[in-house]
Amino acid sequence: MTATATTPGAVLRGAMPPARRFWWALAAGFASEASAVALLAVSAWLIVRASEQPPVLYLSAAVVGVRFFAISRASFRYLERLTGHDAALRQLASTRADLVRRLVPLAPDGLARTRRGSVLGALVDDVDELQNLPLRVVQPLVSSALVALGAVVLVAFVWWPAALTLLACLLVAAAIATLWGWASGARAERAIAPLRARLADAVLDHIGSLDVLTAFGAEAQSRKRIARSDADLRHAVVRRSAAQAGTAALVSLLAGAASIAAVLVAAPGAASGSLTGPSLAVVVLVPMAVFEVFASVPMAASAWRQVRASAERIADSLPAAPPAELARETIEPTGDAPALGDGIRLHAATVRWPGAAEPALRDVDLAIRPGERVLVIGSSGAGKSTLAHALVRFLETEGGYDVGPRSVHELSPDDVRLTVGLCEQHPMLFDEDIRQNLLFARDTATDAELEAALDRVGLGPWLRARGGLDARVGERGALVSGGQAQRIALARALLRGFPVLVLDEPTAGVDPEGSDRLLADLLGAVGDDQAVVLISHVTVPDGLVDRVVRIEDGRLLARSGPAPSPAQGLAP
Ligand SMILES: Nc1ncnc2c1ncn2[C@@H]1O[C@H](COP(=O)(O)OP(=O)(O)OP(=O)(O)O)[C@@H](O)[C@H]1O
């Protein structure tokens, strides 16, 4: 897939291996199928000729031919499988990597409306399906067309009216079998990929929200949803298989009809003596072998419909370009953190979420100096998290946003995130031990440094009680409390040493006393030279922040001085 692939056609072109790698498979596939037809033709000739009891010398060339074609058929088939799969699987790997590369700029805010099962389905099942384009569509179509044509020419040399009959039978069979396959299986084939995604969605939803489902007694309902999706998928797969079996049976019937037609056409020649017995056998039996090869044509049509449906789904999961609301990834990252200089500044900044009609932040002016601690308050839905996502360049900022002397519009978003870091509202913890959860912030950190970072955020005693850095945190931090997850996330951010740290609602879900202690620990752990933008629903203890700003309905109302008292009521 190229970097600009967004139409199904472009996805399909990207799924085809380069000709220099794939032509071996085409050639070997053709040679194998041509050998199969030649084997039957030579065998038929040999058996009938042998029954005439000629001197054995007349038969020896045919005997060698039978041996040669029997061996070459299997050898070329093996070669075709080897080279075809090698080319297709290599292409598959690069297709999947390209797809992931194109999804990365959309994360996290460009994927909010995309269901996880659809992305998973596109990345796993649909990309897997694409390998069938070279293997089950192009290769069988090319080799069976060439072999069928070659067989018609061969029969024409023996008895031309039989060649014309074979050609007509092949054309009629191609039309009938393909139409039958389309009429009986197309709907099921197109339904399979979306049904797989629906099942993946149902399973992911079930596992991801098992606690809520259990708490509300809705688990059985969710399991029913999975069972329903599974039954629908199974039903579609059975319908597809039935359609394929029906098509195969039809092709066998048509093969028999072609042989009978060949007998009828060749009979006058045999009766008049212009067609010898061995030649008659060739004319009558070759259609059988040709039809065996040709059976892959309706199967290729069926594979094509599924490949096309998968290509459409992949194209659908990738917008033509990342939405304009996301920070543009047009500048290559340098890997160097932009200098903070005199701080970060937003001027007349407007920020929108993808697909939202109205901006979530409007005309915001905000300056954060190095080492400054700024509390951002506001009611639910006012735009606080939007500010956090704009500051770390997940969302694009219309208007000005400078880091030190440079505008972020001349910097790569990845580079900006080396200077401005985010501890998100629901920190992502991986189902690994604590060490691994910290090391991905700085993989060169020693155990002593990791423990020191955990000590700074008040997790020292907890760490020792858990048995050290090898303790696991569970899937998405299931084995730690919300406050502990926030502390681990902060320890991770401290290891990175961001000059500006945005803490988005670190006390969400923590009781009031615990929240004061958590905030004091978090802000106490951050170095004096690090600026902090603290987003919070709740008041913060005196002396923890230098300045407070309030966001209301997407507009920022600046106020300076210490944090307001609880009586002033920050949160609705
Ligand atoms: N992914 C999204 N897509 C579209 N709109 C969104 C998205 N996330 C938030 N919004 C909208 O943007 C506006 C601001 O939301 P935001 O999350 O910034 O509020 P908030 O002040 O952080 O609220 P809370 O304190 O409840 O977390 C809201 O109207 C919200 O509905």
Coordinates of C-alpha atoms and ligand atoms in Angstrom, one line a residue:
M1 CA 0.0 0.0 0.0
T2 CA 1.4 3.4 -0.9
A3 CA 1.5 6.3 1.5
T4 CA -1.5 7.8 -0.2
A5 CA -3.7 4.7 -0.5
T6 CA -7.2 5.5 0.4
T7 CA -9.4 4.1 -2.3
P8 CA -10.1 0.4 -2.5
G9 CA -8.3 0.4 -5.9
A10 CA -5.1 1.8 -4.3
V11 CA -5.3 -0.7 -1.5
L12 CA -5.6 -3.6 -4.0
R13 CA -2.7 -2.3 -6.1
G14 CA -0.6 -2.1 -2.9
A15 CA -1.5 -5.7 -2.1
M16 CA 0.0 -7.1 -5.3
P17 CA 3.6 -8.2 -4.9
P18 CA 6.1 -6.6 -7.4
A19 CA 6.2 -8.4 -10.8
R20 CA 9.8 -9.3 -10.4
R21 CA 8.9 -11.4 -7.3
F22 CA 5.6 -12.7 -8.4
W23 CA 6.3 -13.9 -12.0
W24 CA 8.0 -17.0 -10.7
A25 CA 4.7 -18.1 -9.1
L26 CA 2.8 -17.3 -12.3
A27 CA 5.2 -19.3 -14.4
A28 CA 5.3 -22.2 -12.0
G29 CA 1.5 -22.2 -11.7
F30 CA 1.1 -22.2 -15.5
A31 CA 3.7 -25.0 -15.8
S32 CA 2.0 -27.1 -13.2
E33 CA -1.4 -26.8 -14.7
A34 CA -0.1 -27.3 -18.2
S35 CA 1.6 -30.5 -17.0
A36 CA -1.7 -31.7 -15.6
V37 CA -3.5 -31.3 -19.0
A38 CA -0.5 -32.8 -20.8
L39 CA -0.4 -35.7 -18.4
L40 CA -4.0 -36.6 -19.1
A41 CA -3.6 -36.1 -22.9
V42 CA -0.5 -38.3 -23.1
S43 CA -2.0 -40.9 -20.8
A44 CA -5.2 -41.1 -22.8
W45 CA -3.2 -41.4 -26.0
L46 CA -0.9 -44.0 -24.5
I47 CA -3.7 -46.2 -23.1
V48 CA -5.6 -46.3 -26.3
R49 CA -2.5 -46.7 -28.5
A50 CA -1.2 -49.5 -26.2
S51 CA -4.5 -51.3 -26.7
E52 CA -3.7 -51.4 -30.4
Q53 CA -0.6 -53.4 -29.4
P54 CA 2.0 -51.5 -31.6
P55 CA 5.8 -52.3 -31.2
V56 CA 6.8 -51.0 -27.7
L57 CA 9.2 -48.6 -29.3
Y58 CA 6.2 -46.5 -30.5
L59 CA 5.0 -46.2 -27.0
S60 CA 8.3 -45.4 -25.1
A61 CA 8.2 -41.6 -25.8
A62 CA 4.7 -41.4 -24.4
V63 CA 5.7 -43.5 -21.4
V64 CA 8.6 -41.0 -20.7
G65 CA 6.1 -38.2 -21.2
V66 CA 3.7 -39.6 -18.6
R67 CA 6.5 -39.9 -16.1
F68 CA 7.8 -36.4 -16.9
F69 CA 4.5 -34.7 -16.7
A70 CA 3.5 -36.5 -13.4
I71 CA 6.7 -35.3 -11.8
S72 CA 6.7 -31.8 -13.3
R73 CA 3.1 -31.3 -12.3
A74 CA 3.9 -31.9 -8.6
S75 CA 7.3 -30.1 -8.7
F76 CA 5.9 -27.0 -10.3
R77 CA 3.0 -26.9 -7.9
Y78 CA 5.4 -27.0 -5.0
L79 CA 7.5 -24.2 -6.6
E80 CA 4.3 -22.2 -7.3
R81 CA 3.2 -22.5 -3.6
L82 CA 6.7 -21.6 -2.4
T83 CA 7.3 -18.6 -4.5
G84 CA 3.7 -17.4 -4.5
H85 CA 3.4 -17.5 -0.7
D86 CA 6.8 -15.9 -0.2
A87 CA 5.9 -13.0 -2.5
A88 CA 2.3 -12.6 -1.0
L89 CA 3.4 -12.8 2.6
R90 CA 6.3 -10.3 2.2
Q91 CA 3.8 -8.0 0.6
L92 CA 1.4 -8.6 3.5
A93 CA 4.0 -7.6 6.0
S94 CA 4.6 -4.3 4.3
T95 CA 0.9 -3.6 3.8
R96 CA 0.2 -4.1 7.5
A97 CA 3.1 -1.9 8.5
D98 CA 1.9 0.8 6.1
L99 CA -1.6 0.6 7.5
V100 CA -0.3 1.0 11.1
R101 CA 1.9 3.9 9.9
R102 CA -1.1 5.6 8.5
L103 CA -3.2 5.0 11.6
V104 CA -0.5 6.4 14.0
P105 CA -1.1 10.1 13.1
L106 CA -4.8 9.6 13.8
A107 CA -4.2 8.5 17.4
P108 CA -5.6 9.2 19.9
D109 CA -8.1 11.9 18.9
G110 CA -8.7 10.9 15.3
L111 CA -9.8 7.5 16.3
A112 CA -12.4 8.5 18.9
R113 CA -15.3 7.7 16.6
T114 CA -13.8 4.5 15.2
R115 CA -14.8 1.2 16.8
R116 CA -11.8 -0.8 18.1
G117 CA -13.2 -4.0 16.5
S118 CA -13.2 -2.3 13.1
V119 CA -9.6 -1.2 13.4
L120 CA -8.6 -4.6 14.7
G121 CA -10.6 -6.2 11.8
A122 CA -9.0 -4.0 9.2
L123 CA -5.5 -4.6 10.6
V124 CA -5.8 -8.4 11.1
D125 CA -8.5 -10.1 9.1
D126 CA -8.9 -7.7 6.2
V127 CA -5.1 -7.4 5.6
D128 CA -4.9 -11.2 5.8
E129 CA -7.6 -11.4 3.2
L130 CA -5.5 -9.3 0.8
Q131 CA -3.0 -12.1 0.4
N132 CA -5.7 -13.9 -1.6
L133 CA -5.5 -11.3 -4.4
P134 CA -2.2 -12.7 -5.8
L135 CA -2.7 -16.2 -4.5
R136 CA -6.3 -17.0 -5.2
V137 CA -7.3 -14.4 -7.8
V138 CA -4.5 -13.3 -10.1
Q139 CA -2.4 -16.5 -10.2
P140 CA -5.3 -19.0 -10.8
L141 CA -6.9 -16.7 -13.4
V142 CA -3.7 -16.1 -15.3
S143 CA -2.6 -19.8 -15.4
S144 CA -6.0 -21.3 -16.1
A145 CA -6.7 -18.8 -18.9
L146 CA -3.4 -19.6 -20.5
V147 CA -3.7 -23.4 -20.0
A148 CA -7.3 -23.4 -21.3
L149 CA -6.2 -21.4 -24.4
G150 CA -3.2 -23.8 -24.9
A151 CA -5.5 -26.8 -24.6
V152 CA -7.9 -25.4 -27.2
V153 CA -5.0 -25.0 -29.6
L154 CA -3.8 -28.5 -28.8
V155 CA -7.2 -30.0 -29.5
A156 CA -7.4 -27.9 -32.7
F157 CA -4.3 -29.7 -34.0
V158 CA -6.0 -33.0 -33.4
W159 CA -9.6 -32.2 -34.5
W160 CA -10.6 -28.5 -34.9
P161 CA -14.4 -28.9 -34.5
A162 CA -13.7 -30.4 -31.1
A163 CA -11.5 -27.4 -30.2
L164 CA -14.4 -25.0 -31.1
T165 CA -16.8 -27.0 -28.9
L166 CA -14.3 -27.0 -26.0
L167 CA -13.9 -23.2 -26.4
A168 CA -17.6 -22.7 -26.4
C169 CA -18.1 -25.0 -23.4
L170 CA -15.4 -23.1 -21.4
L171 CA -17.0 -19.7 -22.2
V172 CA -20.4 -20.9 -21.2
A173 CA -19.2 -22.7 -18.1
A174 CA -17.2 -19.5 -17.0
A175 CA -20.3 -17.4 -17.4
I176 CA -22.7 -19.9 -15.7
A177 CA -20.4 -20.8 -12.8
T178 CA -19.4 -17.3 -12.1
L179 CA -23.0 -16.0 -12.2
W180 CA -24.2 -18.9 -10.0
G181 CA -21.4 -18.2 -7.5
W182 CA -22.3 -14.5 -7.5
A183 CA -26.0 -15.1 -7.1
S184 CA -25.7 -17.7 -4.3
G185 CA -22.6 -16.5 -2.4
A186 CA -22.0 -12.8 -3.0
R187 CA -24.1 -11.5 -0.1
A188 CA -22.6 -13.9 2.4
E189 CA -19.0 -13.2 1.1
R190 CA -19.5 -9.4 1.5
A191 CA -21.1 -9.9 4.9
I192 CA -18.2 -11.9 6.4
A193 CA -15.7 -9.1 7.0
P194 CA -18.2 -6.7 8.7
L195 CA -19.6 -9.6 10.8
R196 CA -16.0 -10.5 11.9
A197 CA -15.5 -6.9 13.0
R198 CA -18.9 -7.0 14.8
L199 CA -17.9 -10.1 16.7
A200 CA -14.5 -8.6 17.6
D201 CA -16.3 -5.4 18.9
A202 CA -18.7 -7.5 21.0
V203 CA -15.8 -9.5 22.5
L204 CA -13.7 -6.4 23.2
D205 CA -16.6 -4.6 24.7
H206 CA -17.4 -7.6 26.9
I207 CA -13.8 -8.0 28.2
G208 CA -13.1 -4.3 28.5
S209 CA -16.2 -3.6 30.6
L210 CA -16.7 -6.8 32.5
D211 CA -16.6 -5.0 35.9
V212 CA -19.5 -2.7 34.8
L213 CA -21.5 -5.5 33.2
T214 CA -21.1 -7.6 36.3
A215 CA -22.1 -4.7 38.6
F216 CA -25.2 -4.0 36.6
G217 CA -26.1 -7.7 36.0
A218 CA -25.8 -7.2 32.3
E219 CA -23.1 -9.8 31.6
A220 CA -25.6 -12.4 30.3
Q221 CA -27.0 -9.8 27.9
S222 CA -23.5 -9.0 26.6
R223 CA -22.7 -12.7 26.2
K224 CA -25.9 -13.0 24.2
R225 CA -24.7 -10.3 22.0
I226 CA -21.4 -12.1 21.4
A227 CA -23.3 -15.4 20.7
R228 CA -25.6 -13.6 18.3
S229 CA -22.7 -12.1 16.4
D230 CA -20.9 -15.4 16.4
A231 CA -24.0 -17.2 15.0
D232 CA -24.5 -14.6 12.3
L233 CA -20.8 -15.0 11.3
R234 CA -21.1 -18.8 11.3
H235 CA -24.2 -18.6 9.2
A236 CA -22.5 -16.3 6.6
V237 CA -19.5 -18.6 6.4
V238 CA -21.7 -21.7 6.0
R239 CA -23.7 -19.9 3.2
R240 CA -20.4 -19.0 1.5
S241 CA -19.1 -22.6 1.7
A242 CA -22.4 -23.9 0.4
A243 CA -22.2 -21.5 -2.5
Q244 CA -18.7 -22.6 -3.2
A245 CA -19.6 -26.3 -3.0
G246 CA -22.5 -25.7 -5.4
T247 CA -20.2 -23.9 -7.8
A248 CA -17.7 -26.8 -7.7
A249 CA -20.5 -29.3 -8.4
L250 CA -21.7 -27.2 -11.3
V251 CA -18.3 -27.1 -12.8
S252 CA -18.0 -30.9 -12.5
L253 CA -21.3 -31.3 -14.3
L254 CA -20.2 -28.9 -17.0
A255 CA -17.0 -30.8 -17.4
G256 CA -19.0 -34.0 -18.0
A257 CA -21.2 -32.1 -20.5
A258 CA -18.0 -30.8 -22.3
S259 CA -16.7 -34.4 -22.7
I260 CA -20.1 -35.6 -24.0
A261 CA -20.1 -32.6 -26.5
A262 CA -16.6 -33.6 -27.5
V263 CA -17.7 -37.2 -28.1
L264 CA -20.7 -36.0 -30.2
V265 CA -18.5 -33.7 -32.3
A266 CA -15.7 -36.2 -32.8
A267 CA -17.9 -39.2 -33.4
P268 CA -18.3 -38.6 -37.2
G269 CA -14.5 -38.2 -37.6
A270 CA -13.9 -41.5 -35.8
A271 CA -16.6 -43.3 -37.8
S272 CA -15.1 -42.0 -41.1
G273 CA -11.6 -43.0 -39.9
S274 CA -10.2 -39.5 -40.2
L275 CA -9.7 -39.5 -36.4
T276 CA -7.7 -42.3 -35.0
G277 CA -8.6 -44.1 -31.7
P278 CA -5.8 -42.5 -29.6
S279 CA -6.6 -39.0 -31.0
L280 CA -10.3 -39.6 -30.2
A281 CA -9.2 -40.3 -26.6
V282 CA -7.2 -37.1 -26.5
V283 CA -10.1 -35.0 -27.8
V284 CA -12.6 -36.5 -25.4
L285 CA -10.5 -36.6 -22.2
V286 CA -8.6 -33.3 -22.5
P287 CA -11.7 -31.3 -21.6
M288 CA -11.8 -33.2 -18.3
A289 CA -8.4 -32.0 -17.4
V290 CA -9.0 -28.5 -18.6
F291 CA -12.1 -28.2 -16.5
E292 CA -10.2 -29.4 -13.5
V293 CA -7.8 -26.5 -14.0
F294 CA -10.7 -24.2 -14.9
A295 CA -12.6 -24.9 -11.6
S296 CA -10.4 -22.3 -10.0
V297 CA -12.1 -19.5 -12.1
P298 CA -15.4 -19.3 -10.2
M299 CA -13.4 -19.7 -7.0
A300 CA -11.2 -16.8 -8.0
A301 CA -14.4 -14.7 -8.6
S302 CA -15.5 -15.6 -5.1
A303 CA -12.1 -14.8 -3.6
W304 CA -12.1 -11.5 -5.6
R305 CA -15.4 -10.4 -4.0
Q306 CA -14.0 -11.0 -0.5
V307 CA -10.7 -9.3 -1.3
R308 CA -12.6 -6.3 -2.7
A309 CA -14.8 -6.1 0.4
S310 CA -11.7 -6.2 2.6
A311 CA -10.0 -3.5 0.5
E312 CA -13.1 -1.3 0.8
R313 CA -13.1 -1.7 4.6
I314 CA -9.4 -0.9 4.8
A315 CA -9.9 2.2 2.7
D316 CA -12.9 3.2 4.9
S317 CA -10.9 2.9 8.1
L318 CA -8.3 5.3 6.6
P319 CA -9.4 8.9 5.9
A320 CA -7.9 10.4 2.7
A321 CA -5.9 12.7 5.0
P322 CA -5.9 13.1 8.7
P323 CA -8.7 15.4 9.7
A324 CA -7.6 19.1 9.8
E325 CA -8.5 19.2 13.5
L326 CA -5.5 17.0 14.3
A327 CA -2.0 18.4 14.5
R328 CA -0.4 18.1 11.1
E329 CA 2.4 15.6 10.9
T330 CA 4.0 17.2 7.9
I331 CA 7.3 18.0 9.5
E332 CA 9.8 15.2 10.1
P333 CA 10.7 14.8 13.8
T334 CA 14.3 15.6 14.7
G335 CA 14.3 13.8 18.0
D336 CA 15.4 17.0 19.7
A337 CA 13.2 18.7 22.3
P338 CA 12.5 22.3 21.3
A339 CA 14.1 24.7 23.8
L340 CA 11.6 26.1 26.3
G341 CA 13.1 29.6 26.4
D342 CA 10.7 31.9 28.2
G343 CA 7.9 29.3 28.2
I344 CA 5.0 28.2 26.1
R345 CA 2.3 30.6 24.8
L346 CA -1.1 30.4 23.2
H347 CA -2.5 33.5 21.4
A348 CA -6.0 33.7 20.1
A349 CA -5.9 29.9 19.9
T350 CA -9.0 28.0 18.7
V351 CA -9.2 24.2 18.9
R352 CA -11.7 21.8 17.5
W353 CA -12.4 18.1 17.8
P354 CA -12.6 16.0 14.6
G355 CA -16.2 16.0 13.4
A356 CA -17.5 18.5 15.9
A357 CA -19.5 21.4 14.6
E358 CA -18.3 24.0 17.1
P359 CA -14.8 24.7 18.4
A360 CA -14.2 23.4 22.0
L361 CA -11.8 26.2 22.7
R362 CA -12.0 29.8 21.3
D363 CA -9.6 32.7 21.3
V364 CA -7.5 31.4 24.2
D365 CA -4.5 33.4 25.4
L366 CA -2.3 31.6 27.9
A367 CA 1.4 31.9 28.8
I368 CA 3.2 29.4 31.0
R369 CA 6.6 30.4 32.2
P370 CA 9.4 27.8 33.0
G371 CA 8.8 26.4 36.5
E372 CA 5.4 28.0 36.8
R373 CA 2.5 26.0 38.3
V374 CA -0.9 26.9 36.7
L375 CA -4.2 25.4 37.8
V376 CA -6.9 25.2 35.1
I377 CA -10.4 24.9 36.5
G378 CA -13.8 24.8 34.9
S379 CA -17.1 23.0 34.8
S380 CA -17.5 19.6 33.1
G381 CA -17.3 20.0 29.3
A382 CA -15.8 23.5 29.5
G383 CA -12.8 22.5 27.4
K384 CA -10.0 21.7 30.0
S385 CA -9.0 18.3 28.4
T386 CA -9.2 20.0 25.0
L387 CA -6.6 22.5 26.2
A388 CA -4.4 19.6 27.4
H389 CA -4.7 17.8 24.0
A390 CA -3.8 21.1 22.2
L391 CA -0.8 21.7 24.4
V392 CA 0.7 18.3 23.6
R393 CA -0.2 18.7 19.9
F394 CA -2.8 15.9 19.6
L395 CA -5.2 18.6 18.3
E396 CA -4.3 21.4 15.9
T397 CA -4.3 24.9 17.2
E398 CA -5.7 27.7 14.9
G399 CA -4.0 30.9 15.9
G400 CA -0.7 31.0 17.7
Y401 CA 1.1 28.4 19.8
D402 CA 4.8 29.0 20.6
V403 CA 7.3 26.8 22.5
G404 CA 10.1 29.2 23.4
P405 CA 11.0 31.3 20.4
R406 CA 9.4 28.9 17.8
S407 CA 5.9 28.4 16.6
V408 CA 4.7 24.8 16.9
H409 CA 3.6 25.0 13.2
E410 CA 7.3 24.8 12.3
L411 CA 7.9 21.9 14.6
S412 CA 7.0 18.2 14.4
P413 CA 4.3 17.3 17.0
D414 CA 6.5 14.5 18.1
D415 CA 9.3 17.0 18.9
V416 CA 6.8 19.3 20.8
R417 CA 5.9 16.3 22.9
L418 CA 9.5 16.0 24.0
T419 CA 9.1 19.4 25.7
V420 CA 5.5 19.3 26.7
G421 CA 4.4 16.0 28.3
L422 CA 0.9 14.7 29.3
C423 CA -0.3 12.6 32.2
E424 CA -3.7 11.7 30.9
Q425 CA -6.9 11.4 32.9
H426 CA -6.9 7.6 32.7
P427 CA -3.3 6.7 32.5
M428 CA -2.5 3.8 30.3
L429 CA -0.7 1.0 32.2
F430 CA 0.5 -2.0 30.3
D431 CA -0.1 -5.6 31.6
E432 CA 3.6 -5.8 32.5
D433 CA 5.6 -5.4 35.7
I434 CA 6.2 -1.9 37.1
R435 CA 9.7 -1.8 35.7
Q436 CA 8.5 -2.2 32.1
N437 CA 5.7 0.4 32.7
L438 CA 8.4 2.9 33.7
L439 CA 11.2 1.9 31.3
F440 CA 9.3 2.9 28.2
A441 CA 9.7 6.5 29.3
R442 CA 13.5 6.1 29.5
D443 CA 14.8 2.6 28.6
T444 CA 18.3 3.4 29.9
A445 CA 17.1 4.1 33.5
T446 CA 18.6 1.8 36.2
D447 CA 16.5 0.1 38.9
A448 CA 17.8 2.6 41.4
E449 CA 16.5 5.5 39.2
L450 CA 13.1 3.8 38.8
E451 CA 12.8 3.3 42.6
A452 CA 13.8 6.9 43.2
A453 CA 11.1 8.2 40.8
L454 CA 8.5 6.0 42.6
D455 CA 9.7 7.3 45.9
R456 CA 9.3 10.9 44.7
V457 CA 5.6 10.3 43.9
G458 CA 5.0 8.6 47.3
L459 CA 4.9 5.0 46.1
G460 CA 8.1 3.9 47.9
P461 CA 6.4 1.9 50.8
W462 CA 3.8 0.5 48.4
L463 CA 6.5 -0.7 46.0
R464 CA 8.4 -2.5 48.8
A465 CA 5.1 -4.0 50.1
R466 CA 4.4 -5.3 46.6
G467 CA 7.9 -7.0 46.3
G468 CA 9.7 -4.4 44.1
L469 CA 9.7 -3.5 40.5
D470 CA 8.8 -7.0 39.3
A471 CA 5.2 -6.6 40.7
R472 CA 2.7 -6.7 37.9
V473 CA 0.1 -3.9 37.5
G474 CA -2.6 -6.0 35.6
E475 CA -4.3 -5.2 32.3
R476 CA -4.9 -1.5 32.1
G477 CA -3.7 -1.2 35.7
A478 CA -6.4 -3.5 37.1
L479 CA -4.2 -4.5 40.1
V480 CA -3.6 -0.9 41.2
S481 CA -5.9 1.8 42.5
G482 CA -6.7 5.0 40.5
G483 CA -4.5 7.1 42.6
Q484 CA -1.6 4.6 42.4
A485 CA -2.0 4.5 38.6
Q486 CA -1.8 8.3 38.5
R487 CA 1.4 8.2 40.7
I488 CA 3.0 5.6 38.4
A489 CA 2.1 7.7 35.4
L490 CA 3.7 10.7 37.0
A491 CA 6.8 8.7 37.9
R492 CA 7.0 7.8 34.3
A493 CA 6.7 11.5 33.3
L494 CA 9.4 12.4 35.8
L495 CA 11.8 9.9 34.3
R496 CA 11.3 11.6 31.0
G497 CA 11.9 15.0 32.6
F498 CA 9.5 17.1 30.5
P499 CA 10.2 20.8 30.9
V500 CA 6.4 21.3 30.9
L501 CA 4.0 18.7 32.3
V502 CA 0.3 18.7 31.8
L503 CA -1.6 16.8 34.5
D504 CA -5.2 16.1 33.3
E505 CA -7.5 15.5 36.2
P506 CA -5.0 13.4 38.3
T507 CA -7.5 13.2 41.2
A508 CA -10.4 11.9 39.2
G509 CA -12.0 9.1 41.2
V510 CA -10.0 9.8 44.3
D511 CA -11.7 10.8 47.6
P512 CA -11.3 14.5 48.8
E513 CA -8.7 13.8 51.5
G514 CA -6.8 11.3 49.3
S515 CA -7.0 13.9 46.5
D516 CA -5.3 16.6 48.6
R517 CA -2.5 14.2 49.5
L518 CA -2.1 13.0 45.9
L519 CA -1.9 16.6 44.5
A520 CA 0.6 17.6 47.2
D521 CA 2.7 14.5 46.4
L522 CA 2.4 14.9 42.6
L523 CA 3.3 18.6 42.6
G524 CA 6.0 18.1 45.2
A525 CA 7.6 15.4 43.1
V526 CA 7.9 17.7 40.0
G527 CA 11.2 19.6 39.9
D528 CA 11.3 23.3 40.5
D529 CA 12.4 24.0 37.0
Q530 CA 9.5 22.1 35.5
A531 CA 6.3 24.0 34.6
V532 CA 3.0 22.2 35.5
V533 CA -0.4 22.8 34.0
L534 CA -2.7 21.1 36.4
I535 CA -6.2 20.5 35.2
S536 CA -8.6 19.7 38.1
H537 CA -12.2 19.7 39.0
V538 CA -11.4 20.1 42.7
T539 CA -9.6 22.8 44.7
V540 CA -6.0 22.4 45.5
P541 CA -4.4 23.0 48.8
D542 CA -2.9 26.4 49.4
G543 CA 0.5 27.2 48.1
L544 CA 0.6 24.4 45.5
V545 CA 0.0 26.5 42.5
D546 CA 1.1 30.0 41.4
R547 CA -1.8 30.9 39.3
V548 CA -5.4 29.8 38.5
V549 CA -7.2 30.2 35.2
R550 CA -10.8 29.2 34.6
I551 CA -12.3 27.9 31.3
E552 CA -15.9 28.5 30.7
D553 CA -17.7 27.3 27.7
G554 CA -14.5 27.1 25.7
R555 CA -13.2 30.5 26.7
L556 CA -10.4 31.1 29.1
L557 CA -10.9 33.6 31.9
A558 CA -7.6 34.4 33.4
R559 CA -7.2 35.1 37.1
S560 CA -4.0 35.2 39.1
G561 CA -3.2 34.5 42.6
P562 CA -3.6 31.4 44.8
A563 CA -6.2 28.7 44.3
P564 CA -9.7 29.5 45.3
S565 CA -11.1 28.1 48.5
P566 CA -13.5 25.1 48.4
A567 CA -16.3 27.6 49.3
Q568 CA -15.9 29.2 45.8
G569 CA -17.0 25.9 44.3
L570 CA -15.0 25.0 41.3
A571 CA -16.7 21.9 40.2
P572 CA -20.3 21.4 39.3
Ligands
LIG1 N1 -13.4 13.2 21.1 C1 -14.3 14.2 21.1 N2 -14.9 14.5 19.9 C2 -15.8 15.5 19.8 N3 -16.1 16.3 20.8 C3 -15.4 16.1 22.0 C4 -14.5 15.1 22.2 N4 -14.0 15.1 23.5 C5 -14.6 16.2 24.0 N5 -15.5 16.8 23.2 C6 -16.3 18.0 23.4 O1 -15.5 19.1 23.6 C7 -16.0 19.9 24.6 C8 -15.0 20.1 25.7 O2 -14.7 18.8 26.3 P1 -13.5 18.6 27.3 O3 -13.3 17.1 27.4 O4 -12.3 19.4 26.9 O5 -14.1 19.1 28.6 P2 -13.6 19.1 30.1 O6 -13.6 20.5 30.6 O7 -12.2 18.4 30.1 O8 -14.7 18.2 30.8 P3 -14.5 17.2 32.0 O9 -14.1 18.0 33.2 O10 -15.8 16.6 32.2 O11 -13.4 16.2 31.6 C9 -17.3 19.2 25.1 O12 -18.4 19.8 24.5 C10 -17.1 17.8 24.7 O13 -18.4 17.3 24.4

